[in-house]
Amino acid sequence: MRLMKAAVFFFLVPTLTPALDPLSTSVFMGGAAVVWQLLSPHSWLKCSLLECCNMKDTLNLSVIKVDLERKVFGQHLAIQIVLRALSANMYSKRPRKPLVMSFHGWTGTGKSFVSSIIAKNLYQLNIPRRRFVHHFSTVLHFPHLSHVHLYKEQLQNWIKGNVSACPRSLFIFSEMDQMPHGLIDSIMPFLGYHEEIDGVYYGKAIFLFL
Ligand SMILES: *[C@@H]1O[C@H](CO)[C@@H](O)[C@H](O)[C@H]1NC(C)=O
Ligand SMILES: *[C@@H]1O[C@H](CO)[C@@H](O)[C@H](O)[C@H]1NC(C)=O
């Protein structure tokens, strides 16, 4: 789409500037088109050359389904629910709330397979996906009960900062059973129905609790 616009721009302008010779006009316009592509936040060129949030929803549900069925055994119902939730959020242009999924009662491996399959499939391969996938391990990131106030503030700032940089950010929280009391409450406002909070739109974010 962007590329098409750039091409139209490129072809129209030389006809409006007949005084310049055709070669320098097209070189100039080509340069302008490149600059214009680089300046627009999610242009095709910028995303290919520089790191950028993968705003294209490239999720291929049939690939995810095959992946899940191959690696997660005996969880047909759970797989169906996960796929339905993913597709509802993915194919909505502007979801009103982020996708929040909480997995209970599985063995550790099954749960982490699901989240890693989603993470792997959510972003384009050529863009380093770890920038958009945020894994918080209770044991590693929030080990001290006495620091819960600090953690709350940190977590809110991280989520807000990352979602403003990339609306389609994935947050994975593991070892939920050991999560300090009250920490998840501090991010509840981000998970509910809201258009925007302080100018940040959370509808495309994904939160997985393991
Ligand atoms: C999803 O992936 C499968 C297998 O790679 C491919 O055949 C299919 O066309 C893809 N679907 C979409 C919507 O890209
Ligand atoms: C995004 O989250 C990471 C933790 O995964 C954090 O270190 C980083 O500071 C956050 N970025 C912003 C812009 O808040």
Short mmCIF file of C-alpha atoms and ligand atoms in Angstrom, two decimals:
data_model
loop_
_atom_site.label_atom_id
_atom_site.label_comp_id
_atom_site.label_asym_id
_atom_site.label_seq_id
_atom_site.Cartn_x
_atom_site.Cartn_y
_atom_site.Cartn_z
CA MET A 1 0.00 0.00 0.00
CA ARG A 2 2.71 2.48 1.06
CA LEU A 3 4.87 1.40 -1.81
CA MET A 4 2.03 2.05 -4.25
CA LYS A 5 1.53 5.53 -2.86
CA ALA A 6 5.23 6.20 -3.25
CA ALA A 7 5.09 5.08 -6.86
CA VAL A 8 2.14 7.34 -7.67
CA PHE A 9 3.93 10.22 -6.03
CA PHE A 10 7.00 9.43 -8.10
CA PHE A 11 5.20 9.40 -11.44
CA LEU A 12 2.94 12.41 -10.90
CA VAL A 13 5.45 14.96 -9.77
CA PRO A 14 7.80 14.95 -12.80
CA THR A 15 4.89 15.90 -15.06
CA LEU A 16 4.31 18.95 -12.86
CA THR A 17 7.92 20.09 -13.05
CA PRO A 18 8.75 20.15 -16.77
CA ALA A 19 11.50 22.75 -16.31
CA LEU A 20 13.89 20.24 -14.70
CA ASP A 21 15.50 17.72 -17.01
CA PRO A 22 13.84 14.29 -16.72
CA LEU A 23 16.86 12.43 -15.34
CA SER A 24 17.62 14.79 -12.45
CA THR A 25 13.92 15.07 -11.69
CA SER A 26 13.54 11.34 -11.32
CA VAL A 27 16.75 11.04 -9.29
CA PHE A 28 15.52 13.82 -7.05
CA MET A 29 12.05 12.32 -6.77
CA GLY A 30 13.49 8.87 -6.12
CA GLY A 31 15.49 10.36 -3.25
CA ALA A 32 12.40 12.11 -1.96
CA ALA A 33 10.42 8.87 -2.11
CA VAL A 34 13.12 7.08 -0.08
CA VAL A 35 13.21 9.86 2.51
CA TRP A 36 9.42 9.87 2.63
CA GLN A 37 9.40 6.12 3.18
CA LEU A 38 11.98 6.39 5.95
CA LEU A 39 10.07 9.16 7.70
CA SER A 40 6.72 7.40 7.79
CA PRO A 41 6.67 5.28 10.93
CA HIS A 42 5.75 1.83 9.60
CA SER A 43 6.75 2.00 5.96
CA TRP A 44 7.86 -1.05 4.08
CA LEU A 45 11.36 0.33 3.50
CA LYS A 46 11.94 1.34 7.09
CA CYS A 47 10.80 -2.05 8.35
CA SER A 48 13.17 -3.80 5.95
CA LEU A 49 16.23 -1.67 6.68
CA LEU A 50 15.79 -0.58 10.25
CA GLU A 51 14.28 -2.27 13.23
CA CYS A 52 10.62 -1.53 13.48
CA CYS A 53 7.48 -2.80 15.07
CA ASN A 54 5.92 -5.48 12.95
CA MET A 55 2.50 -3.98 12.46
CA LYS A 56 1.46 -6.50 9.83
CA ASP A 57 -0.62 -9.21 11.40
CA THR A 58 1.14 -12.11 9.83
CA LEU A 59 -0.26 -14.72 12.15
CA ASN A 60 -1.03 -17.85 10.11
CA LEU A 61 -3.55 -19.76 12.21
CA SER A 62 -3.25 -23.00 10.29
CA VAL A 63 0.50 -23.05 10.93
CA ILE A 64 -0.06 -22.35 14.62
CA LYS A 65 -2.68 -25.09 14.80
CA VAL A 66 -0.32 -27.67 13.30
CA ASP A 67 2.48 -26.50 15.64
CA LEU A 68 0.27 -26.72 18.70
CA GLU A 69 -1.13 -30.12 17.78
CA ARG A 70 2.37 -31.44 17.22
CA LYS A 71 3.85 -30.19 20.49
CA VAL A 72 1.00 -29.99 22.98
CA PHE A 73 -0.64 -33.37 23.58
CA GLY A 74 -4.14 -34.14 24.76
CA GLN A 75 -5.26 -30.53 24.93
CA HIS A 76 -7.64 -30.31 21.98
CA LEU A 77 -10.16 -28.14 23.78
CA ALA A 78 -7.48 -25.76 25.05
CA ILE A 79 -5.94 -25.53 21.57
CA GLN A 80 -9.33 -24.70 20.06
CA ILE A 81 -9.92 -21.96 22.63
CA VAL A 82 -6.45 -20.49 22.09
CA LEU A 83 -6.93 -20.45 18.31
CA ARG A 84 -10.37 -18.87 18.57
CA ALA A 85 -9.10 -16.16 20.95
CA LEU A 86 -6.10 -15.43 18.74
CA SER A 87 -8.16 -15.15 15.58
CA ALA A 88 -10.75 -12.90 17.22
CA ASN A 89 -8.06 -10.45 18.28
CA MET A 90 -5.94 -10.74 15.13
CA TYR A 91 -8.70 -10.22 12.60
CA SER A 92 -10.32 -7.33 14.39
CA LYS A 93 -9.03 -4.03 12.99
CA ARG A 94 -9.10 -2.30 16.35
CA PRO A 95 -9.80 -4.72 19.20
CA ARG A 96 -11.33 -2.98 22.20
CA LYS A 97 -9.28 -4.89 24.72
CA PRO A 98 -5.95 -6.71 24.66
CA LEU A 99 -5.89 -10.47 24.31
CA VAL A 100 -5.40 -11.95 27.77
CA MET A 101 -4.96 -15.69 28.23
CA SER A 102 -4.24 -17.51 31.43
CA PHE A 103 -3.18 -21.14 31.41
CA HIS A 104 -3.84 -23.25 34.46
CA GLY A 105 -3.06 -26.73 35.56
CA TRP A 106 -0.87 -27.89 32.72
CA THR A 107 2.58 -29.23 33.20
CA GLY A 108 5.25 -26.55 32.76
CA THR A 109 6.32 -27.74 29.34
CA GLY A 110 2.86 -27.62 27.76
CA LYS A 111 2.28 -24.05 28.89
CA SER A 112 5.62 -22.75 27.75
CA PHE A 113 5.23 -24.52 24.39
CA VAL A 114 1.99 -22.66 23.77
CA SER A 115 3.54 -19.29 24.56
CA SER A 116 6.68 -19.94 22.52
CA ILE A 117 4.62 -21.10 19.52
CA ILE A 118 2.54 -17.92 19.68
CA ALA A 119 5.68 -15.78 20.06
CA LYS A 120 7.40 -17.52 17.17
CA ASN A 121 4.46 -17.06 14.82
CA LEU A 122 3.47 -13.55 15.75
CA TYR A 123 6.27 -11.55 14.15
CA GLN A 124 7.96 -11.53 10.80
CA LEU A 125 11.09 -13.64 10.69
CA ASN A 126 13.44 -10.96 9.42
CA ILE A 127 12.76 -8.66 12.35
CA PRO A 128 14.32 -9.70 15.65
CA ARG A 129 11.26 -10.78 17.56
CA ARG A 130 12.72 -10.60 21.01
CA ARG A 131 12.19 -6.84 20.94
CA PHE A 132 8.43 -7.38 20.98
CA VAL A 133 8.27 -10.44 23.21
CA HIS A 134 8.67 -9.70 26.90
CA HIS A 135 9.04 -12.63 29.21
CA PHE A 136 8.74 -11.94 32.91
CA SER A 137 9.72 -14.79 35.13
CA THR A 138 8.56 -14.30 38.70
CA VAL A 139 11.64 -16.05 40.04
CA LEU A 140 14.05 -13.99 37.94
CA HIS A 141 12.35 -10.60 37.69
CA PHE A 142 10.32 -10.26 40.88
CA PRO A 143 12.15 -12.34 43.49
CA HIS A 144 11.81 -10.12 46.57
CA LEU A 145 8.43 -9.70 48.21
CA SER A 146 9.62 -6.54 49.96
CA HIS A 147 10.26 -4.78 46.64
CA VAL A 148 6.75 -5.19 45.31
CA HIS A 149 6.17 -1.40 45.17
CA LEU A 150 9.21 -0.97 42.98
CA TYR A 151 8.18 -3.90 40.77
CA LYS A 152 4.70 -2.45 40.30
CA GLU A 153 6.00 0.86 39.04
CA GLN A 154 8.64 -0.79 36.87
CA LEU A 155 6.16 -3.19 35.31
CA GLN A 156 3.63 -0.46 34.53
CA ASN A 157 6.35 1.66 32.92
CA TRP A 158 7.68 -1.26 30.89
CA ILE A 159 4.27 -2.22 29.59
CA LYS A 160 3.34 1.36 28.78
CA GLY A 161 6.72 2.05 27.14
CA ASN A 162 6.72 -1.09 25.06
CA VAL A 163 3.10 -0.87 23.93
CA SER A 164 3.59 2.76 22.87
CA ALA A 165 6.62 1.67 20.85
CA CYS A 166 4.85 -1.37 19.41
CA PRO A 167 1.09 -1.91 19.92
CA ARG A 168 1.43 -5.59 19.02
CA SER A 169 3.66 -6.46 21.98
CA LEU A 170 3.57 -9.83 23.68
CA PHE A 171 3.97 -10.11 27.45
CA ILE A 172 4.48 -13.52 29.00
CA PHE A 173 4.38 -13.95 32.78
CA SER A 174 5.56 -17.29 34.06
CA GLU A 175 5.43 -18.87 37.53
CA MET A 176 2.22 -17.01 38.25
CA ASP A 177 1.74 -19.15 41.35
CA GLN A 178 4.78 -17.42 42.89
CA MET A 179 3.91 -13.89 41.75
CA PRO A 180 4.12 -11.40 44.68
CA HIS A 181 0.66 -10.51 45.90
CA GLY A 182 -0.74 -7.36 44.29
CA LEU A 183 1.73 -7.14 41.44
CA ILE A 184 -0.70 -8.31 38.76
CA ASP A 185 -3.38 -6.00 40.22
CA SER A 186 -1.15 -3.10 39.23
CA ILE A 187 -1.42 -4.00 35.55
CA MET A 188 -5.16 -4.81 35.60
CA PRO A 189 -6.10 -1.40 34.13
CA PHE A 190 -4.18 -2.33 30.97
CA LEU A 191 -6.12 -5.56 30.55
CA GLY A 192 -9.70 -4.25 30.59
CA TYR A 193 -12.01 -2.58 28.11
CA HIS A 194 -10.60 0.86 27.36
CA GLU A 195 -10.13 2.82 24.21
CA GLU A 196 -6.86 4.36 25.37
CA ILE A 197 -5.07 5.03 28.66
CA ASP A 198 -3.01 8.25 28.69
CA GLY A 199 -2.94 8.24 24.91
CA VAL A 200 -1.69 4.64 24.65
CA TYR A 201 -3.86 2.05 22.91
CA TYR A 202 -3.56 -1.46 24.37
CA GLY A 203 -6.04 -3.38 22.17
CA LYS A 204 -3.34 -5.11 20.12
CA ALA A 205 -1.20 -6.19 23.04
CA ILE A 206 -1.19 -9.83 24.13
CA PHE A 207 -0.75 -10.97 27.73
CA LEU A 208 -0.14 -14.61 28.58
CA PHE A 209 -0.12 -15.83 32.17
CA LEU A 210 1.44 -19.22 32.78
C1 LIG B 1 -0.53 -20.45 6.00
O1 LIG B 1 0.52 -21.36 5.84
C2 LIG B 1 0.21 -22.45 4.98
C3 LIG B 1 1.38 -23.42 5.02
O2 LIG B 1 2.62 -22.76 4.99
C4 LIG B 1 -0.04 -21.89 3.57
O3 LIG B 1 -0.37 -22.95 2.70
C5 LIG B 1 -1.20 -20.91 3.65
O4 LIG B 1 -1.40 -20.30 2.39
C6 LIG B 1 -0.91 -19.83 4.69
N1 LIG B 1 -2.09 -19.00 4.84
C7 LIG B 1 -2.04 -17.68 4.84
C8 LIG B 1 -3.33 -16.98 5.04
O5 LIG B 1 -0.99 -17.07 4.65
C1 LIG B 2 10.31 -2.88 27.47
O1 LIG B 2 10.38 -4.00 28.34
C2 LIG B 2 11.68 -4.36 28.74
C3 LIG B 2 11.57 -5.60 29.58
O2 LIG B 2 11.17 -6.67 28.77
C4 LIG B 2 12.34 -3.22 29.49
O3 LIG B 2 13.65 -3.57 29.85
C5 LIG B 2 12.34 -2.00 28.63
O4 LIG B 2 12.84 -0.90 29.34
C6 LIG B 2 10.93 -1.67 28.14
N1 LIG B 2 10.98 -0.58 27.18
C7 LIG B 2 10.35 0.57 27.39
C8 LIG B 2 10.47 1.58 26.30
O5 LIG B 2 9.73 0.80 28.40
#
